[in-house]
Amino acid sequence: EPEVTQTPSHQVTQMGQEVILRCVPISNHLYFYWYRQILGQKVEFLVSFYNNEISEKSEIFDDQFSVERPDGSNFTLKIRSTKLEDSAMYFCASSEGAGGDTQYFGPGTRLTVL
Amino acid sequence: GENVEQHPSTLSVQEGDSAVIKCTYSDSASNYFPWYKQELGKRPQLIIDIRSNVGEKKDQRIAVTLNKTAKHFSLHITETQPEDSAVYFCAACLYTGTASKLTFGTGTRLQVTL
């Protein structure tokens, strides 16, 4: 069964550094998402992406964040200048359609900002 | 925006007993309600979902009910087994016309004891 994959599984970075988290969504899916989960807390929506543009974003997704689909398979989340509070698990998800289609989650990237 | 409340935060049951987790949502436009199971350090895995045109759905030992008027939905697990131990998240999905955004509850840690 196809799955969403993410790399790296764990990223450690210094405060102020840029990080890029990578995702490969399920191949026939058209909608892509990033969520984050701070340790012990709930999963929070960051951004959704469709047709090569952001379709929805949350208040968390400020100017430090950007997303890109650089080729036909990868979907990336960039954090320009990391802060301590960016430490979290970041999940990529994808769905075939919108309007109630199941979102399938990747295994996550644990980001630790020191 | 959408707000999802989930109760209880922790639930301990004996093997074989039933477990019930309840969620409420605030935005009547939400139309899709998935439940995810998350084991420690793993991705959220969809276990069951329900759409707003349906009042109840069952899949073996798992069932979900939805009351649109009251804006609440519940997860029922019967004949619980130790492998059901995990954190369960409910979510409400709001389709904005260009994207589906999942708002998660705060999670319920289910412990099934022998």
mmCIF file of C-alpha atoms in Angstrom:
data_model
loop_
_atom_site.group_PDB
_atom_site.id
_atom_site.type_symbol
_atom_site.label_atom_id
_atom_site.label_comp_id
_atom_site.label_asym_id
_atom_site.label_seq_id
_atom_site.Cartn_x
_atom_site.Cartn_y
_atom_site.Cartn_z
ATOM 1 C CA GLU A 1 0.000 0.000 0.000
ATOM 2 C CA PRO A 2 1.442 3.423 -0.936
ATOM 3 C CA GLU A 3 2.533 5.595 1.966
ATOM 4 C CA VAL A 4 3.650 9.148 2.546
ATOM 5 C CA THR A 5 7.368 9.252 3.302
ATOM 6 C CA GLN A 6 9.385 11.948 5.059
ATOM 7 C CA THR A 7 13.063 12.717 5.478
ATOM 8 C CA PRO A 8 14.944 13.116 7.682
ATOM 9 C CA SER A 9 13.357 11.283 10.595
ATOM 10 C CA HIS A 10 15.198 13.521 13.049
ATOM 11 C CA GLN A 11 16.807 16.918 12.463
ATOM 12 C CA VAL A 12 18.843 18.790 15.047
ATOM 13 C CA THR A 13 19.692 22.413 14.319
ATOM 14 C CA GLN A 14 20.952 25.530 16.001
ATOM 15 C CA MET A 15 18.606 28.435 16.645
ATOM 16 C CA GLY A 16 18.599 30.830 13.709
ATOM 17 C CA GLN A 17 19.529 28.195 11.143
ATOM 18 C CA GLU A 18 17.401 27.277 8.154
ATOM 19 C CA VAL A 19 15.937 23.789 7.847
ATOM 20 C CA ILE A 20 14.174 22.024 5.020
ATOM 21 C CA LEU A 21 11.905 19.113 5.762
ATOM 22 C CA ARG A 22 11.091 16.822 2.881
ATOM 23 C CA CYS A 23 8.034 14.775 2.043
ATOM 24 C CA VAL A 24 7.016 12.488 -0.785
ATOM 25 C CA PRO A 25 3.217 12.361 -0.915
ATOM 26 C CA ILE A 26 1.279 9.416 -2.295
ATOM 27 C CA SER A 27 1.713 9.567 -6.056
ATOM 28 C CA ASN A 28 -1.860 10.141 -7.257
ATOM 29 C CA HIS A 29 -2.709 12.622 -4.501
ATOM 30 C CA LEU A 30 -3.271 16.258 -5.374
ATOM 31 C CA TYR A 31 -3.592 17.938 -1.963
ATOM 32 C CA PHE A 32 -0.695 18.254 0.431
ATOM 33 C CA TYR A 33 -0.508 19.402 4.015
ATOM 34 C CA TRP A 34 1.914 20.107 6.827
ATOM 35 C CA TYR A 35 0.975 19.665 10.475
ATOM 36 C CA ARG A 36 3.063 19.932 13.604
ATOM 37 C CA GLN A 37 2.809 18.320 17.015
ATOM 38 C CA ILE A 38 4.663 19.733 19.981
ATOM 39 C CA LEU A 39 5.621 16.954 22.377
ATOM 40 C CA GLY A 40 2.617 15.757 24.350
ATOM 41 C CA GLN A 41 0.188 18.073 22.591
ATOM 42 C CA LYS A 42 -2.335 17.833 19.795
ATOM 43 C CA VAL A 43 -1.647 17.887 16.087
ATOM 44 C CA GLU A 44 -1.941 21.400 14.633
ATOM 45 C CA PHE A 45 -2.609 22.409 11.034
ATOM 46 C CA LEU A 46 0.064 24.549 9.389
ATOM 47 C CA VAL A 47 -0.673 24.772 5.683
ATOM 48 C CA SER A 48 -2.404 23.140 2.746
ATOM 49 C CA PHE A 49 -1.132 23.177 -0.832
ATOM 50 C CA TYR A 50 -2.882 22.480 -4.105
ATOM 51 C CA ASN A 51 -2.114 23.204 -7.727
ATOM 52 C CA ASN A 52 1.280 24.638 -6.823
ATOM 53 C CA GLU A 53 0.018 27.201 -4.406
ATOM 54 C CA ILE A 54 -0.951 27.573 -0.772
ATOM 55 C CA SER A 55 -4.702 27.160 -0.386
ATOM 56 C CA GLU A 56 -4.971 27.642 3.366
ATOM 57 C CA LYS A 57 -2.605 28.464 6.217
ATOM 58 C CA SER A 58 -2.847 28.875 9.967
ATOM 59 C CA GLU A 59 -1.616 31.668 12.225
ATOM 60 C CA ILE A 60 1.399 29.501 13.070
ATOM 61 C CA PHE A 61 2.526 29.587 9.428
ATOM 62 C CA ASP A 62 4.172 33.006 9.457
ATOM 63 C CA ASP A 63 6.791 34.539 7.166
ATOM 64 C CA GLN A 64 9.472 32.213 8.540
ATOM 65 C CA PHE A 65 7.736 29.268 6.898
ATOM 66 C CA SER A 66 7.442 28.408 3.227
ATOM 67 C CA VAL A 67 6.402 25.388 1.217
ATOM 68 C CA GLU A 68 7.368 24.249 -2.226
ATOM 69 C CA ARG A 69 6.829 21.424 -4.648
ATOM 70 C CA PRO A 70 10.179 21.597 -6.440
ATOM 71 C CA ASP A 71 9.498 18.629 -8.720
ATOM 72 C CA GLY A 72 6.763 16.113 -9.449
ATOM 73 C CA SER A 73 7.256 14.100 -6.297
ATOM 74 C CA ASN A 74 8.691 16.137 -3.399
ATOM 75 C CA PHE A 75 6.899 18.571 -1.125
ATOM 76 C CA THR A 76 9.064 20.613 1.220
ATOM 77 C CA LEU A 77 8.622 22.772 4.306
ATOM 78 C CA LYS A 78 11.313 25.374 4.907
ATOM 79 C CA ILE A 79 11.793 27.228 8.174
ATOM 80 C CA ARG A 80 14.041 30.189 7.466
ATOM 81 C CA SER A 81 15.365 31.065 10.904
ATOM 82 C CA THR A 82 14.485 28.447 13.483
ATOM 83 C CA LYS A 83 13.432 29.320 17.016
ATOM 84 C CA LEU A 84 13.458 27.131 20.113
ATOM 85 C CA GLU A 85 9.656 26.949 19.978
ATOM 86 C CA ASP A 86 9.804 25.395 16.509
ATOM 87 C CA SER A 87 10.939 22.164 18.150
ATOM 88 C CA ALA A 88 8.197 19.669 17.344
ATOM 89 C CA MET A 89 7.267 16.691 15.216
ATOM 90 C CA TYR A 90 6.318 17.817 11.720
ATOM 91 C CA PHE A 91 3.930 15.622 9.779
ATOM 92 C CA CYS A 92 3.287 15.796 6.074
ATOM 93 C CA ALA A 93 -0.048 14.499 4.811
ATOM 94 C CA SER A 94 -1.676 14.069 1.443
ATOM 95 C CA SER A 95 -5.138 13.368 0.082
ATOM 96 C CA GLU A 96 -6.535 12.483 -3.284
ATOM 97 C CA GLY A 97 -9.128 15.217 -3.173
ATOM 98 C CA ALA A 98 -10.488 17.733 -0.727
ATOM 99 C CA GLY A 99 -13.925 18.091 0.822
ATOM 100 C CA GLY A 100 -13.622 15.122 3.133
ATOM 101 C CA ASP A 101 -11.090 12.862 1.482
ATOM 102 C CA THR A 102 -8.904 10.925 3.887
ATOM 103 C CA GLN A 103 -5.613 12.553 4.725
ATOM 104 C CA TYR A 104 -2.759 10.080 5.026
ATOM 105 C CA PHE A 105 0.072 11.052 7.319
ATOM 106 C CA GLY A 106 3.787 10.484 6.904
ATOM 107 C CA PRO A 107 5.971 9.149 9.732
ATOM 108 C CA GLY A 108 7.045 12.649 10.740
ATOM 109 C CA THR A 109 10.301 14.544 11.175
ATOM 110 C CA ARG A 110 11.320 15.348 14.718
ATOM 111 C CA LEU A 111 12.887 18.807 14.683
ATOM 112 C CA THR A 112 15.020 19.772 17.664
ATOM 113 C CA VAL A 113 16.201 23.386 17.842
ATOM 114 C CA LEU A 114 19.049 24.007 20.280
ATOM 115 C CA GLY B 1 -12.289 29.082 13.269
ATOM 116 C CA GLU B 2 -13.111 25.523 14.210
ATOM 117 C CA ASN B 3 -12.562 24.351 17.789
ATOM 118 C CA VAL B 4 -12.650 20.697 18.813
ATOM 119 C CA GLU B 5 -12.954 19.595 22.425
ATOM 120 C CA GLN B 6 -12.165 15.997 23.398
ATOM 121 C CA HIS B 7 -12.861 14.051 26.591
ATOM 122 C CA PRO B 8 -11.588 12.320 28.576
ATOM 123 C CA SER B 9 -7.881 13.096 28.377
ATOM 124 C CA THR B 10 -7.012 9.697 29.837
ATOM 125 C CA LEU B 11 -9.039 6.509 29.972
ATOM 126 C CA SER B 12 -8.124 3.253 31.612
ATOM 127 C CA VAL B 13 -10.238 0.154 30.955
ATOM 128 C CA GLN B 14 -9.840 -3.538 31.580
ATOM 129 C CA GLU B 15 -9.315 -5.850 28.655
ATOM 130 C CA GLY B 16 -12.674 -6.818 27.205
ATOM 131 C CA ASP B 17 -14.478 -3.720 28.423
ATOM 132 C CA SER B 18 -15.733 -0.929 26.156
ATOM 133 C CA ALA B 19 -14.178 2.502 25.764
ATOM 134 C CA VAL B 20 -15.964 5.667 24.711
ATOM 135 C CA ILE B 21 -14.309 8.917 23.701
ATOM 136 C CA LYS B 22 -16.351 12.037 23.035
ATOM 137 C CA CYS B 23 -15.706 15.137 20.954
ATOM 138 C CA THR B 24 -17.559 18.344 20.236
ATOM 139 C CA TYR B 25 -16.940 20.804 17.438
ATOM 140 C CA SER B 26 -17.947 24.395 16.949
ATOM 141 C CA ASP B 27 -18.275 25.042 13.207
ATOM 142 C CA SER B 28 -21.481 23.615 11.746
ATOM 143 C CA ALA B 29 -19.857 23.762 8.287
ATOM 144 C CA SER B 30 -17.451 20.953 9.203
ATOM 145 C CA ASN B 31 -18.507 17.913 7.222
ATOM 146 C CA TYR B 32 -16.030 15.110 7.839
ATOM 147 C CA PHE B 33 -14.888 13.624 11.132
ATOM 148 C CA PRO B 34 -11.941 11.207 11.184
ATOM 149 C CA TRP B 35 -10.475 9.427 14.182
ATOM 150 C CA TYR B 36 -6.752 8.764 14.342
ATOM 151 C CA LYS B 37 -4.809 6.382 16.558
ATOM 152 C CA GLN B 38 -1.271 7.366 17.436
ATOM 153 C CA GLU B 39 1.190 5.027 19.077
ATOM 154 C CA LEU B 40 4.218 6.462 20.824
ATOM 155 C CA GLY B 41 6.573 8.101 18.333
ATOM 156 C CA LYS B 42 4.514 7.018 15.341
ATOM 157 C CA ARG B 43 2.353 8.750 12.765
ATOM 158 C CA PRO B 44 -1.399 9.256 13.294
ATOM 159 C CA GLN B 45 -3.208 6.358 11.629
ATOM 160 C CA LEU B 46 -6.804 6.709 10.482
ATOM 161 C CA ILE B 47 -8.997 4.105 12.178
ATOM 162 C CA ILE B 48 -12.477 5.219 11.197
ATOM 163 C CA ASP B 49 -14.225 8.267 9.816
ATOM 164 C CA ILE B 50 -17.748 9.550 9.330
ATOM 165 C CA ARG B 51 -19.246 12.084 6.992
ATOM 166 C CA SER B 52 -21.921 14.554 7.938
ATOM 167 C CA ASN B 53 -24.680 12.811 5.986
ATOM 168 C CA VAL B 54 -24.350 9.695 8.160
ATOM 169 C CA GLY B 55 -25.276 9.224 11.827
ATOM 170 C CA GLU B 56 -23.348 6.073 12.639
ATOM 171 C CA LYS B 57 -20.648 3.886 11.151
ATOM 172 C CA LYS B 58 -19.198 0.613 12.386
ATOM 173 C CA ASP B 59 -16.078 -1.344 11.506
ATOM 174 C CA GLN B 60 -15.702 -4.541 13.522
ATOM 175 C CA ARG B 61 -14.997 -3.468 17.136
ATOM 176 C CA ILE B 62 -14.952 0.239 16.352
ATOM 177 C CA ALA B 63 -17.948 2.494 15.829
ATOM 178 C CA VAL B 64 -18.452 6.210 15.490
ATOM 179 C CA THR B 65 -21.631 8.209 16.013
ATOM 180 C CA LEU B 66 -22.340 11.741 14.891
ATOM 181 C CA ASN B 67 -24.992 14.149 16.144
ATOM 182 C CA LYS B 68 -24.928 17.139 13.803
ATOM 183 C CA THR B 69 -27.557 19.071 15.711
ATOM 184 C CA ALA B 70 -25.596 18.897 18.945
ATOM 185 C CA LYS B 71 -22.263 19.086 17.106
ATOM 186 C CA HIS B 72 -20.759 16.103 18.830
ATOM 187 C CA PHE B 73 -19.324 12.772 17.763
ATOM 188 C CA SER B 74 -18.060 9.775 19.667
ATOM 189 C CA LEU B 75 -15.759 6.804 19.226
ATOM 190 C CA HIS B 76 -16.776 3.467 20.697
ATOM 191 C CA ILE B 77 -14.352 0.575 21.010
ATOM 192 C CA THR B 78 -15.810 -2.713 22.196
ATOM 193 C CA GLU B 79 -13.976 -5.780 23.538
ATOM 194 C CA THR B 80 -10.826 -3.754 24.090
ATOM 195 C CA GLN B 81 -7.441 -5.446 23.736
ATOM 196 C CA PRO B 82 -4.000 -4.406 25.026
ATOM 197 C CA GLU B 83 -2.991 -3.412 21.482
ATOM 198 C CA ASP B 84 -5.740 -0.782 21.530
ATOM 199 C CA SER B 85 -3.587 1.155 24.024
ATOM 200 C CA ALA B 86 -2.572 4.406 22.305
ATOM 201 C CA VAL B 87 -3.525 8.061 22.032
ATOM 202 C CA TYR B 88 -6.701 8.661 20.051
ATOM 203 C CA PHE B 89 -7.400 11.961 18.333
ATOM 204 C CA CYS B 90 -10.692 13.097 16.915
ATOM 205 C CA ALA B 91 -10.709 15.727 14.196
ATOM 206 C CA ALA B 92 -13.187 17.892 12.366
ATOM 207 C CA CYS B 93 -12.622 18.740 8.742
ATOM 208 C CA LEU B 94 -13.680 22.042 7.263
ATOM 209 C CA TYR B 95 -13.711 22.228 3.500
ATOM 210 C CA THR B 96 -13.067 25.821 2.482
ATOM 211 C CA GLY B 97 -13.629 25.300 -1.235
ATOM 212 C CA THR B 98 -9.949 25.020 -2.014
ATOM 213 C CA ALA B 99 -8.628 23.008 0.893
ATOM 214 C CA SER B 100 -9.585 20.653 3.662
ATOM 215 C CA LYS B 101 -8.280 21.638 7.045
ATOM 216 C CA LEU B 102 -8.265 19.170 9.929
ATOM 217 C CA THR B 103 -8.701 20.564 13.428
ATOM 218 C CA PHE B 104 -7.714 18.014 16.018
ATOM 219 C CA GLY B 105 -8.910 17.429 19.535
ATOM 220 C CA THR B 106 -6.431 17.305 22.393
ATOM 221 C CA GLY B 107 -6.241 13.521 22.424
ATOM 222 C CA THR B 108 -7.258 10.689 24.747
ATOM 223 C CA ARG B 109 -4.648 8.354 26.149
ATOM 224 C CA LEU B 110 -6.314 4.933 26.313
ATOM 225 C CA GLN B 111 -4.737 2.306 28.533
ATOM 226 C CA VAL B 112 -6.112 -1.233 28.317
ATOM 227 C CA THR B 113 -5.046 -3.274 31.302
ATOM 228 C CA LEU B 114 -5.004 -7.069 31.600
#
